[in-house]
Coordinates of C-alpha atoms and ligand atoms in Angstrom, one line a residue:
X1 CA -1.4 -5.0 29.6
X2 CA 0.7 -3.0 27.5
X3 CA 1.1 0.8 28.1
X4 CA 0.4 3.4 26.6
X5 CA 3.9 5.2 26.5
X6 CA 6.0 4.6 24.5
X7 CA 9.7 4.4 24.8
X8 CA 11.0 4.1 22.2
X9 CA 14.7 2.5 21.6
X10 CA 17.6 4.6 21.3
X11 CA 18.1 3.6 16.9
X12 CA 21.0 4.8 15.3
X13 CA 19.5 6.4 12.3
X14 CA 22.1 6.0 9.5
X15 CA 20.2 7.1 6.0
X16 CA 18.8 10.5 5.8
X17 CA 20.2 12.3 2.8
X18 CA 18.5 11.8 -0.9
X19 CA 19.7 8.4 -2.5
X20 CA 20.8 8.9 -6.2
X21 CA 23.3 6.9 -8.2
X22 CA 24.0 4.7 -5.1
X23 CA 25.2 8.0 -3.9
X24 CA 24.1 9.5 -0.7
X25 CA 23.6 13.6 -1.7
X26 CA 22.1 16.8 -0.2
X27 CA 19.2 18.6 -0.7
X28 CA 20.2 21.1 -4.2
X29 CA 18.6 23.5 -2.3
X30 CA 19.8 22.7 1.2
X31 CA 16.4 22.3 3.0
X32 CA 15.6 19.4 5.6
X33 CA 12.0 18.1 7.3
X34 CA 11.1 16.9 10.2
X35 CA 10.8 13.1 10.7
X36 CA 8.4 12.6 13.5
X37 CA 7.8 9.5 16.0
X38 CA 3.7 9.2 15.9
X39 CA 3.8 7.0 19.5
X40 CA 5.3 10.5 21.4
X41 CA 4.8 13.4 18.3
X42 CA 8.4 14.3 18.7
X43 CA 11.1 14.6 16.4
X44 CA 13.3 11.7 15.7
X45 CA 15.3 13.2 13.0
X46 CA 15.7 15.8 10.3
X47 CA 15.8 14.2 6.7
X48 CA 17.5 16.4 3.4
X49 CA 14.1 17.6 1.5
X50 CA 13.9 17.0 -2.8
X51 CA 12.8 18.9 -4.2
X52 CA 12.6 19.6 -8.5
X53 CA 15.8 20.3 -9.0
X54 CA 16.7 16.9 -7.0
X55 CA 13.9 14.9 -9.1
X56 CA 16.1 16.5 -12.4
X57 CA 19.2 14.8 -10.9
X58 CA 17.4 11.5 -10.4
X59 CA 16.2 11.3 -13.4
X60 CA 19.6 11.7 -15.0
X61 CA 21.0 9.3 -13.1
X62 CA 18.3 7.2 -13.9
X63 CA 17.8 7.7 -17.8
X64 CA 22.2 6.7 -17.8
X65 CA 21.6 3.5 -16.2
X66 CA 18.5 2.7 -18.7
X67 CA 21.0 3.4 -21.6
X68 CA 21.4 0.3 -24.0
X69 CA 24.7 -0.3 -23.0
X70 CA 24.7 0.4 -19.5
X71 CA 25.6 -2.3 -17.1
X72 CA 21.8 -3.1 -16.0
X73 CA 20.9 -3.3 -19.9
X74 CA 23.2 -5.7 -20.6
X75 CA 22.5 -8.0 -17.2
X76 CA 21.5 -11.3 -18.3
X77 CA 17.5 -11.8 -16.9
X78 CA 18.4 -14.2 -14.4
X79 CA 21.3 -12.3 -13.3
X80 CA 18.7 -9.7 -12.3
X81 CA 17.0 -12.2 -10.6
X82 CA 20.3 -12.9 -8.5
X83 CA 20.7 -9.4 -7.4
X84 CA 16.7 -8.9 -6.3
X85 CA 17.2 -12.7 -4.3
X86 CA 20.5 -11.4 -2.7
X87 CA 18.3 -7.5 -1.9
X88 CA 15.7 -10.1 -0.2
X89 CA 18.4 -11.6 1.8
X90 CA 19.5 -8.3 3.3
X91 CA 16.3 -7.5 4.1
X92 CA 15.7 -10.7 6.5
X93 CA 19.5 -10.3 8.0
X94 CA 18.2 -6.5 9.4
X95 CA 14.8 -7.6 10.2
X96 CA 16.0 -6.5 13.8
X97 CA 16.9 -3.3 13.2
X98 CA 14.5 -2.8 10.1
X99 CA 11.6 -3.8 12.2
X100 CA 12.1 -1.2 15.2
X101 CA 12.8 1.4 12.5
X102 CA 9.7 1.0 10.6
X103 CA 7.9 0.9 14.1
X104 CA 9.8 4.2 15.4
X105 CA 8.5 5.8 11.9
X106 CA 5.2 4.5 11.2
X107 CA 4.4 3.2 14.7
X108 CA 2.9 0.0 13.6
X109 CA 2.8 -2.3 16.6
X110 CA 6.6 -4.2 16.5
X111 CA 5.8 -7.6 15.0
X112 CA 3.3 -6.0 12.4
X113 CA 6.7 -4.7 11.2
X114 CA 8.6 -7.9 11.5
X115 CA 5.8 -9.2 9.4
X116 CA 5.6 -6.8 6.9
X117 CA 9.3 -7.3 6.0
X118 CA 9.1 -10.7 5.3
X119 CA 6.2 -10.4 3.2
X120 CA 8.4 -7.7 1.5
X121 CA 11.2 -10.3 1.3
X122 CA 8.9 -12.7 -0.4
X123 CA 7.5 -10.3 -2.5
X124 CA 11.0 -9.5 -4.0
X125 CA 12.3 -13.2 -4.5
X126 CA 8.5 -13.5 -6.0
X127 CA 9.5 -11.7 -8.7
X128 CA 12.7 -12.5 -9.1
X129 CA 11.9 -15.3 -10.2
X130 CA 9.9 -13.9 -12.9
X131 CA 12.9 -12.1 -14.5
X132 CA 13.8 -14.8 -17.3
X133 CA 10.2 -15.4 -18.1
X134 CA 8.8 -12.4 -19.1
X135 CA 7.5 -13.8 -22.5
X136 CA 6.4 -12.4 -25.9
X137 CA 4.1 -14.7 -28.2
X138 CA 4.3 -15.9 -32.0
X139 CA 1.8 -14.8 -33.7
X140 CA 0.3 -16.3 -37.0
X141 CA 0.9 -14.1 -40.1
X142 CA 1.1 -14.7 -44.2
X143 CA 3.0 -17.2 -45.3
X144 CA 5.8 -15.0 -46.2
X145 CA 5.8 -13.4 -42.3
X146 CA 7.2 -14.1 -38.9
X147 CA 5.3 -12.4 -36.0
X148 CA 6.5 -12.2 -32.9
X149 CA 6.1 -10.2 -29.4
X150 CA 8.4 -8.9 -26.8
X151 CA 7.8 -7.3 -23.6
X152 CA 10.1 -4.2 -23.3
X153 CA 11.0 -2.3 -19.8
X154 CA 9.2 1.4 -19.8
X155 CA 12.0 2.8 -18.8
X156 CA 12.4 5.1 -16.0
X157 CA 9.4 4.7 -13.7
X158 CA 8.3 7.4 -11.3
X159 CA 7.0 5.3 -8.1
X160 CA 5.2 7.1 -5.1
X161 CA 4.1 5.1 -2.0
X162 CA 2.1 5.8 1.5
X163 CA 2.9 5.8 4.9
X164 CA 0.8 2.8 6.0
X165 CA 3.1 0.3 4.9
X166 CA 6.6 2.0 3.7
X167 CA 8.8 -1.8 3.4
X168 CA 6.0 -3.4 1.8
X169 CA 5.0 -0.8 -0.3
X170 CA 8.1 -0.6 -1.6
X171 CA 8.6 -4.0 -2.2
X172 CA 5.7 -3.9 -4.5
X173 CA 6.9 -1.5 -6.7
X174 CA 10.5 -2.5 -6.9
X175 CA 9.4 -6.1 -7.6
X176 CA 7.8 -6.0 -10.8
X177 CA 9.2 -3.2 -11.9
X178 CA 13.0 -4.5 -11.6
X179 CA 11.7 -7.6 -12.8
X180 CA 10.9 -6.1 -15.9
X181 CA 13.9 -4.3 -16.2
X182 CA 13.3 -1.1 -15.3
X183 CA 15.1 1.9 -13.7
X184 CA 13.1 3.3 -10.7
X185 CA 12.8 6.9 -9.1
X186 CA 10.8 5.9 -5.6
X187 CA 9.2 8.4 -3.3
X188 CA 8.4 7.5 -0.2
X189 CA 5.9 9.2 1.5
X190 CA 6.6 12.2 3.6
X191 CA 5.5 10.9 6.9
X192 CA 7.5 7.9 6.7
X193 CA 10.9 8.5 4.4
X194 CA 13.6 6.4 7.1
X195 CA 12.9 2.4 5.8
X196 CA 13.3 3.2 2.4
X197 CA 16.4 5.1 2.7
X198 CA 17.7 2.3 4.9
X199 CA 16.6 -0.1 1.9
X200 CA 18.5 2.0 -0.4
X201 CA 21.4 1.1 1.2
X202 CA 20.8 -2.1 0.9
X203 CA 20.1 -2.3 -2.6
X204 CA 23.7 -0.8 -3.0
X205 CA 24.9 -3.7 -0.8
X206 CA 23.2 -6.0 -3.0
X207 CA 25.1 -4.8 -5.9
X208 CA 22.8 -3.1 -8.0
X209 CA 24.4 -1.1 -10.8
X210 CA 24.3 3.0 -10.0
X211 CA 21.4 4.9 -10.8
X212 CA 19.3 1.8 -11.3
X213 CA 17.2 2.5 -7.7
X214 CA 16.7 5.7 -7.0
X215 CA 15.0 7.1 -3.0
X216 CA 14.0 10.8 -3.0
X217 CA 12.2 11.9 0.5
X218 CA 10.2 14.7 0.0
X219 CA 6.5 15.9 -0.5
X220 CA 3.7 15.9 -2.5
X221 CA 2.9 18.7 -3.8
X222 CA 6.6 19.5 -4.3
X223 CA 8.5 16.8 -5.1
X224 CA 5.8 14.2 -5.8
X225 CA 4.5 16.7 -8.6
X226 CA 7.5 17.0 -10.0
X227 CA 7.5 12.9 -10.5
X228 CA 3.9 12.9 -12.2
X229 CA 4.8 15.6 -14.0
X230 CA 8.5 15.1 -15.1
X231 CA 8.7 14.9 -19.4
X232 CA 11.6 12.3 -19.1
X233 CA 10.0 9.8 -16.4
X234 CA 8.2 7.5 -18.8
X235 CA 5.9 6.1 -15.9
X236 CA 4.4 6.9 -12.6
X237 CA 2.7 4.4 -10.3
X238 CA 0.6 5.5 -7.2
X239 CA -0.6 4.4 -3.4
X240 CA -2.2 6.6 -2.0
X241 CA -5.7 9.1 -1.5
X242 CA -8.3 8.9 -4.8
X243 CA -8.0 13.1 -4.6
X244 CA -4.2 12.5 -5.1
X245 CA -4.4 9.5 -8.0
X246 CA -6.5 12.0 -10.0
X247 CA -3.6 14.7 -9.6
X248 CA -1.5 12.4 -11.0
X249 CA -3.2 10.9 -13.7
X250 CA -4.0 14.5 -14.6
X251 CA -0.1 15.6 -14.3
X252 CA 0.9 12.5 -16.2
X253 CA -1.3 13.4 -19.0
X254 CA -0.4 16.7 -19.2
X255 CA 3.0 16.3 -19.3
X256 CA 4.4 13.8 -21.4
X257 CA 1.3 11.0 -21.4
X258 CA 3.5 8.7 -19.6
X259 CA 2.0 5.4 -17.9
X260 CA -0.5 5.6 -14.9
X261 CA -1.2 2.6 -12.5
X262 CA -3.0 4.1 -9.5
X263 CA -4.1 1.9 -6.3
X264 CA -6.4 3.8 -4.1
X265 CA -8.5 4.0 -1.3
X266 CA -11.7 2.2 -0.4
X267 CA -14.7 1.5 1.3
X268 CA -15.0 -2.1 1.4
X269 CA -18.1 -3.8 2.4
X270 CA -17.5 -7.1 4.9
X271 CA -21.0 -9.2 4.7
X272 CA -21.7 -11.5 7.3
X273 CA -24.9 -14.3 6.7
X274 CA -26.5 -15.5 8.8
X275 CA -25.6 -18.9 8.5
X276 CA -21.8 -17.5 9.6
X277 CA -20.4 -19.0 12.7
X278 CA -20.8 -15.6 14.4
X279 CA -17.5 -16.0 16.7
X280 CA -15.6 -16.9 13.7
X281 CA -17.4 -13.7 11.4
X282 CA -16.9 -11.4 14.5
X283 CA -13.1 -12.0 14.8
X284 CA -12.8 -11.9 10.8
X285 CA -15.1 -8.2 10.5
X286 CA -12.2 -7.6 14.0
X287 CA -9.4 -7.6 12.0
X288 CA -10.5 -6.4 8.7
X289 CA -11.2 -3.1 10.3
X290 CA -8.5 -3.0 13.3
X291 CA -5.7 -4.2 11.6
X292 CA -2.7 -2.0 11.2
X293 CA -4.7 0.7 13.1
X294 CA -7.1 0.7 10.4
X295 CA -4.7 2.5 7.9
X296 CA -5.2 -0.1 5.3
X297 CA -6.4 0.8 1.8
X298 CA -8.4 -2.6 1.9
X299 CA -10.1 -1.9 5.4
X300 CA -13.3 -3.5 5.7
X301 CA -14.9 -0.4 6.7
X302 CA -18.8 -1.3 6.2
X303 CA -19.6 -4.6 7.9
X304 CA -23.3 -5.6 7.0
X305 CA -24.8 -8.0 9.2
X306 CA -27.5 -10.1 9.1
X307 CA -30.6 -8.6 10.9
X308 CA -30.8 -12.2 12.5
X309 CA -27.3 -12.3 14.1
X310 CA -26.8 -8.3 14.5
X311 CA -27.5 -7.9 17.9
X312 CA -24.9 -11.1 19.0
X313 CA -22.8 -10.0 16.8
X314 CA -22.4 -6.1 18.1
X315 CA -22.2 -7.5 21.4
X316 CA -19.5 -10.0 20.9
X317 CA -17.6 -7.4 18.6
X318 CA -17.6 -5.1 21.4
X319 CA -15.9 -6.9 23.8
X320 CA -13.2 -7.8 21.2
X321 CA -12.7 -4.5 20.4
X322 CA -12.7 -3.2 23.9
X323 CA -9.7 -6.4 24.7
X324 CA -8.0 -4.9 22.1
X325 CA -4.5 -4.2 23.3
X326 CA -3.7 -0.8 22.0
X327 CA -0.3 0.9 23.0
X328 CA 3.8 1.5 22.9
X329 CA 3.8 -0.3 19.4
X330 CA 7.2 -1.7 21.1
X331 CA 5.5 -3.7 23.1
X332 CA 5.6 -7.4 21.7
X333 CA 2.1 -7.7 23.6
X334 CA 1.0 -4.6 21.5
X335 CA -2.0 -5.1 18.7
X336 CA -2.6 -1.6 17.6
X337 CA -0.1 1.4 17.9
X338 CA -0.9 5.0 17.1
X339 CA -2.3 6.6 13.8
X340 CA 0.3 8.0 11.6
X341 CA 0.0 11.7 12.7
X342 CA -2.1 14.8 14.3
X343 CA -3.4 15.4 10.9
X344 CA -5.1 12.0 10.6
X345 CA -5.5 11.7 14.3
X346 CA -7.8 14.6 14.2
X347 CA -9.8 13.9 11.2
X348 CA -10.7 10.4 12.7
X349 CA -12.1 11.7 15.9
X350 CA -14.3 14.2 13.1
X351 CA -15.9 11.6 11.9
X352 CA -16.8 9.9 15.1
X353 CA -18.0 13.3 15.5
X354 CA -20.2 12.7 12.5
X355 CA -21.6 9.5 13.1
X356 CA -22.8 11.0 16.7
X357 CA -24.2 13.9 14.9
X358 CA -25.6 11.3 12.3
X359 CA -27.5 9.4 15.0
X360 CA -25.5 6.0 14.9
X361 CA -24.9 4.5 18.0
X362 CA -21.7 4.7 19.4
X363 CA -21.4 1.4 21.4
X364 CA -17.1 1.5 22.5
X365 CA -14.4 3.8 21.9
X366 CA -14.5 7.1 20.2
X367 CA -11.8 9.0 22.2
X368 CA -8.1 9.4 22.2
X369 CA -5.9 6.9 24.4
X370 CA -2.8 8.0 26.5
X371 CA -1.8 11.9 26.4
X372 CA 0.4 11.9 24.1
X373 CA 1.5 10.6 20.7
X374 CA -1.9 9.9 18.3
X375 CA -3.7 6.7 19.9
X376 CA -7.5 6.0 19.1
X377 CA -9.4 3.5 21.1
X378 CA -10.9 1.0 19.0
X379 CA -14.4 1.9 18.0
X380 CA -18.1 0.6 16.6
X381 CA -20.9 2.3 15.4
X382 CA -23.8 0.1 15.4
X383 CA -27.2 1.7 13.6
X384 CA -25.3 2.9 10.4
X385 CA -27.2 4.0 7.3
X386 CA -25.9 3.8 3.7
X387 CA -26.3 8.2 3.6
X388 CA -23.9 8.8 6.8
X389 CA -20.7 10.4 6.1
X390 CA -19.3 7.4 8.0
X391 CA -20.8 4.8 6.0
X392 CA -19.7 6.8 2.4
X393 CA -16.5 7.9 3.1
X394 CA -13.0 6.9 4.2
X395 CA -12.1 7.1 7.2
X396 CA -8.8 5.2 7.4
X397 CA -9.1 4.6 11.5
X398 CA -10.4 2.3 13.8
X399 CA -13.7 2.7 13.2
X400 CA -16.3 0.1 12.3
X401 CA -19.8 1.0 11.3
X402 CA -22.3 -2.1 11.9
X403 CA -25.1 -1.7 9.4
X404 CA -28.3 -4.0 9.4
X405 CA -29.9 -5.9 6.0
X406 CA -31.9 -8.6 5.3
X407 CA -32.6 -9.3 1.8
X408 CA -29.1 -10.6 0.1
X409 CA -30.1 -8.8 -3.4
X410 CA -30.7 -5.8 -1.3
X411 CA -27.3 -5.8 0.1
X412 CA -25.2 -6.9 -2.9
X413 CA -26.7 -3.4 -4.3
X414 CA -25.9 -1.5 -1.0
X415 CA -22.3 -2.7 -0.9
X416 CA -22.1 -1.7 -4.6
X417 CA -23.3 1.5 -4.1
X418 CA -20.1 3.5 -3.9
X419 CA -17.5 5.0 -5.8
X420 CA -15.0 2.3 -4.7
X421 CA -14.3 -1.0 -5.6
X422 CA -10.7 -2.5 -4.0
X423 CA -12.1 -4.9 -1.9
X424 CA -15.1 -7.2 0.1
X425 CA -15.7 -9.9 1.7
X426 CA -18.9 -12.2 2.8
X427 CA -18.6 -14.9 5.6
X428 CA -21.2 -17.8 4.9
X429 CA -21.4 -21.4 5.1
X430 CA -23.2 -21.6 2.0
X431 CA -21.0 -22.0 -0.7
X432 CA -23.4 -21.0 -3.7
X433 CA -24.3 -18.1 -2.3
X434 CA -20.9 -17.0 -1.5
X435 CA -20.2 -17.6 -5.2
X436 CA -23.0 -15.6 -6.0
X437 CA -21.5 -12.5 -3.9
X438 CA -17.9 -12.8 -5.5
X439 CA -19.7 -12.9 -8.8
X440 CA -22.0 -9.7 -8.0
X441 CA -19.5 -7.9 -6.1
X442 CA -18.0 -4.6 -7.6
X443 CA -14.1 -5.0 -6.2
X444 CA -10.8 -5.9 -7.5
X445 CA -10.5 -8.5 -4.8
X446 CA -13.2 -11.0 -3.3
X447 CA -13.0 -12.9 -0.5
X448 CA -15.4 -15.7 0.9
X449 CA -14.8 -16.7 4.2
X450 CA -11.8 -14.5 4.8
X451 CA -10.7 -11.0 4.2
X452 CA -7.8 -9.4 3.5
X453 CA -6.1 -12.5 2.2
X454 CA -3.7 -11.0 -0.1
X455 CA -0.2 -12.8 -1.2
X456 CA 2.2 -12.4 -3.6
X457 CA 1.2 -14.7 -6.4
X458 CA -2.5 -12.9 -6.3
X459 CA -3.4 -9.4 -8.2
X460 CA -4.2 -6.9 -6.2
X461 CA -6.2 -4.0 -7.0
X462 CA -9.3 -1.7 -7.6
X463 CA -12.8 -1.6 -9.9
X464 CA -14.0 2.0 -9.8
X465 CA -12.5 4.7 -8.2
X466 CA -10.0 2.9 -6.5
X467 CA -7.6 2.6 -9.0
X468 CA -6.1 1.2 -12.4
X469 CA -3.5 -1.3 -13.6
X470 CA -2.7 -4.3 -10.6
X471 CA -0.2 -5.1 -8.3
X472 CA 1.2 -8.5 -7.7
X473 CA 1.0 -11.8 -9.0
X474 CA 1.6 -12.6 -13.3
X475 CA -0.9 -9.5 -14.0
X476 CA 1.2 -7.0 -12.0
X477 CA 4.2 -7.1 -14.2
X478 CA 2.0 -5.6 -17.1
X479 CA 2.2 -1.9 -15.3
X480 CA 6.0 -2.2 -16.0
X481 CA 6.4 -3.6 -19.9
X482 CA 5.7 -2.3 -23.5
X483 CA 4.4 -4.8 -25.6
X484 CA 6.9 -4.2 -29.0
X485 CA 5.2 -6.3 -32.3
X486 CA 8.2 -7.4 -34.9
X487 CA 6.9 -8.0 -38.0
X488 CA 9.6 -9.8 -40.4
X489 CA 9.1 -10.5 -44.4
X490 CA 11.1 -13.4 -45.2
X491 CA 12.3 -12.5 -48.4
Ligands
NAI501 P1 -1.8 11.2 -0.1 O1 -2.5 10.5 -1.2 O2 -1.8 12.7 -0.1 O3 -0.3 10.7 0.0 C1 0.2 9.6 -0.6 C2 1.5 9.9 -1.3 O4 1.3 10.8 -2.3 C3 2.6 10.5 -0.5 O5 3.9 10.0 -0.9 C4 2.5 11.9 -0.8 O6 3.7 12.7 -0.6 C5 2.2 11.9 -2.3 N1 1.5 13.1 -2.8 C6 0.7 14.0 -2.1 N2 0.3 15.0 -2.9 C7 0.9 14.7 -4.1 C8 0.9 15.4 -5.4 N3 0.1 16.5 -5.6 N4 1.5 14.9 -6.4 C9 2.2 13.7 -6.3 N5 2.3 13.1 -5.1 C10 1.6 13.5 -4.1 O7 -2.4 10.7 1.3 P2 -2.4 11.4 2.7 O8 -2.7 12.9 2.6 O9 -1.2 11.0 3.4 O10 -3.7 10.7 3.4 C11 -5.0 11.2 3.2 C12 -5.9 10.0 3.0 O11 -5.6 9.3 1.8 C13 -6.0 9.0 4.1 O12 -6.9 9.4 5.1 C14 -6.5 7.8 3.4 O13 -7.9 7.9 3.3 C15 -5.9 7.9 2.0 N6 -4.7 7.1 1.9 C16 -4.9 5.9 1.2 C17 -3.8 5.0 1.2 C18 -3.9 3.7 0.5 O14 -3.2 2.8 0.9 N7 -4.8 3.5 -0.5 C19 -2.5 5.3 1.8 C20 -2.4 6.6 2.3 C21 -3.5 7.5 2.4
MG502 MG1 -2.5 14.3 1.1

């Protein structure tokens, strides 16, 4: 059994100053934040804070190494493909040390990290092996005409990412945009700034031309404003809270117009027949919710079960959740480490407040684990109706709310019935009607008989309110390239 407290390795932080120009700078105006440890709520370092006047440098740097002659312009495609293959190399060497970083940081349980980076390894080579066929099209014109196509790099691209996943949010957004050719400002998110500056280092290591990646820790508000709403950043892409992807879609348009891709939250519905093998549907709806302590954008936050199955299926989900091994994230044992801070930690426990107040049953969980640091205990609500604050908004915790149906056209409009759309899933042995869901269902990704099955070749993203534009796979290079039309007259 793992324990609760943490204690956490003794990690030489090396990276905390603002990356620009493969330079390592201060603060313009000389302030620093706190960086805190969310197993223990202490302090594990001070990181330099940008702020405007450091977005104005990046940018500079930036908009020089997008110049037509600079070194990255003139890079052969594949040989930009070398340099993103030898970044992915580095980041599987420091997996070690990367790993307990991102664990000390974020506080995902240690081998959640180790897996992260890989996938973030693979991500990179992914596209790297797009950068040479990035591809216009011919295009029939008169008979005096030759039409062709090519897909152009934005330019500079303003990229801000969440806590819940700092490597592999990063490695995201660097991938297609670098594939593309593009020249990157990325701001990590505030809670969780140390992995990307350590990356930053290693995309210096790598050999990437100055200027060409830049990292800028600092806030929203602040600093992230200042991206959505720079005139010389020709393109902002998002992770992160709906309330937030509107700021910046409204800052991007009143600034200069530049591009918006937004990915966003959700409320995804998990639907479980009643043809399902229930052990098999109850360890699926398990880690839909649980996984990464329930800070997932995809969570599947509504599980719908069968009226036929629903009491089984509580009562085996119960004792899962209640085996759940949560605890010092550094523990290899560990399944579920602390929520990212007391900010989050506090608005969880208001909504299990909520669904009390609502009347759903709370059948496990519901409290605060340990004494210190921001551990939640996993937890299910069974008896959840569609109008409870639980069921509508999200919650972005361990917390899954069981609701009954029996009617399949009477579910497909319940789980439609929300402002999101990112993801859901249905777990039944009949094929047809599984086809029928992932036809009916409003969300940018459906899975049948699995959830959360998202890999690098697949694209990634939201119907609705949660979001615009995709991520990964073919589709998610067309948030980073201008189509250009050239029309010749052959006279
Ligand atoms: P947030 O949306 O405020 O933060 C995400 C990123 O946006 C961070 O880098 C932050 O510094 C930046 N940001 C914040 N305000 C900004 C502004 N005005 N202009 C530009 N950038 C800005 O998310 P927060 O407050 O950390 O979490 C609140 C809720 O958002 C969570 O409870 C969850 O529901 C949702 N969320 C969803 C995520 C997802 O993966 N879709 C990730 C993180 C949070
Ligand atoms: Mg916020």
């Amino acid at each position: 059994m793992s324990s609760i407290d943490s204690k956490p390795p003794k990690l030489d932080i090396k990276y905390t100053q603002i990356f620009i120009n493969n330079e390592w700078h201060k603060a313009v105006k000389g302030k620093t934040f706190p960086v805190i440890n969310p197993s223990t709520g202490e302090e594990i370092c001070q990181v330099e804070e940008a702020t405007r006047a450091d977005v104005d440098k990046a940018v500079e740097a930036a908009r020089k190494a997008f110049d037509v002659e600079s070194p990255w312009r003139k890079l052969e495609p594949a040989a930009r493909g070398n340099l993103m293959r030898k970044f992915a190399q580095l980041l599987r060497r420091d997996i070690g040390y990367l790993s307990q970083l991102e664990t000390l940081n974020n506080g995902k349980a240690v081998e959640d990290s180790k897996g992260d980076i890989y996938a973030s390894a693979d991500c990179i080579e992914y596209y790297a092996g797009w950068t040479d066929k990035i591809v216009g099209e011919t295009i029939p014109g008169a008979h005096d005409q030759m039409i062709f196509t090519r897909h152009e790099p934005i330019g500079v691209c303003g990229q801000i990412i969440p806590w819940n996943y700092p490597i592999m949010m990063m490695a995201w957004k660097l991938g297609p945009a670098l594939a593309c050719g593009n020249v990157i400002i990325l701001k990590p998110a505030e809670q969780t700034p140390l992995s990307a500056l350590y990356c930053a280092s290693l995309i210096k290591e790598a050999g990437f031309p100055p200027g060409v990646v830049n990292v800028i820790p600092g806030d929203g508000p602040e600093c992230g404003n200042a991206v959505a709403a720079h005139e010389h950043i020709d393109k902002v892409a998002f992770t992160g809270s709906v309330e937030i992807g509107k700021k910046i879609q409204e800052a991007a348009a009143k600034s200069n117009l530049k591009r918006v891709s937004l990915e966003l939250g959700g409320k995804s519905p998990l639907i479980i027949c009643e043809d399902a093998d229930i052990d098999y549907a109850v360890s699926v709806a398990h880690r839909a919710i649980f996984t990464n302590a329930a800070q997932n954008c995809t969570a599947g936050s509504r599980t719908f079960v069968h009226a036929k199955i629903y009491d089984e299926f509580i009562a085996k989900s119960v004792e899962l959740a209640k085996n759940r091994v949560v605890g010092d994230p550094f523990d290899p044992m560990t399944e579920q480490g602390p929520q990212i801070n007391e900010s989050q930690f506090k608005k969880i426990l208001g909504y299990v407040e909520s669904g009390k107040k609502d009347g759903a049953k709370l059948e496990c969980g519901g409290e605060r684990a340990g004494s210190k640091g921001y551990f939640i205990r996993p937890t299910i609500f069974s008896g959840v109706k569609d109008d409870m604050q639980i069921a509508r908004e999200e919650i972005f915790g361990p917390v899954m709310s069981v609701l009954k149906f029996d009617s399949y056209d009477d579910v497909i409009k319940r789980a439609n019935g929300t402002n999101f759309g990112l993801g859901a899933g249905v777990i039944t042995k009949d094929l047809t009607r599984g086809m029928t869901f992932a036809q009916r269902l409003q969300a940018g990704s459906v899975w049948v008989n699995d959830y959360d099955a998202v890999c690098n070749q697949a694209p990634f993203g939201g119907f609705k309110q949660s979001g615009h534009g995709r991520e990964l796979g073919k589709y998610g290079l067309e948030a980073y390239y201008e189509v250009k039309t050239v029309v010749v007259k052959l006279v």
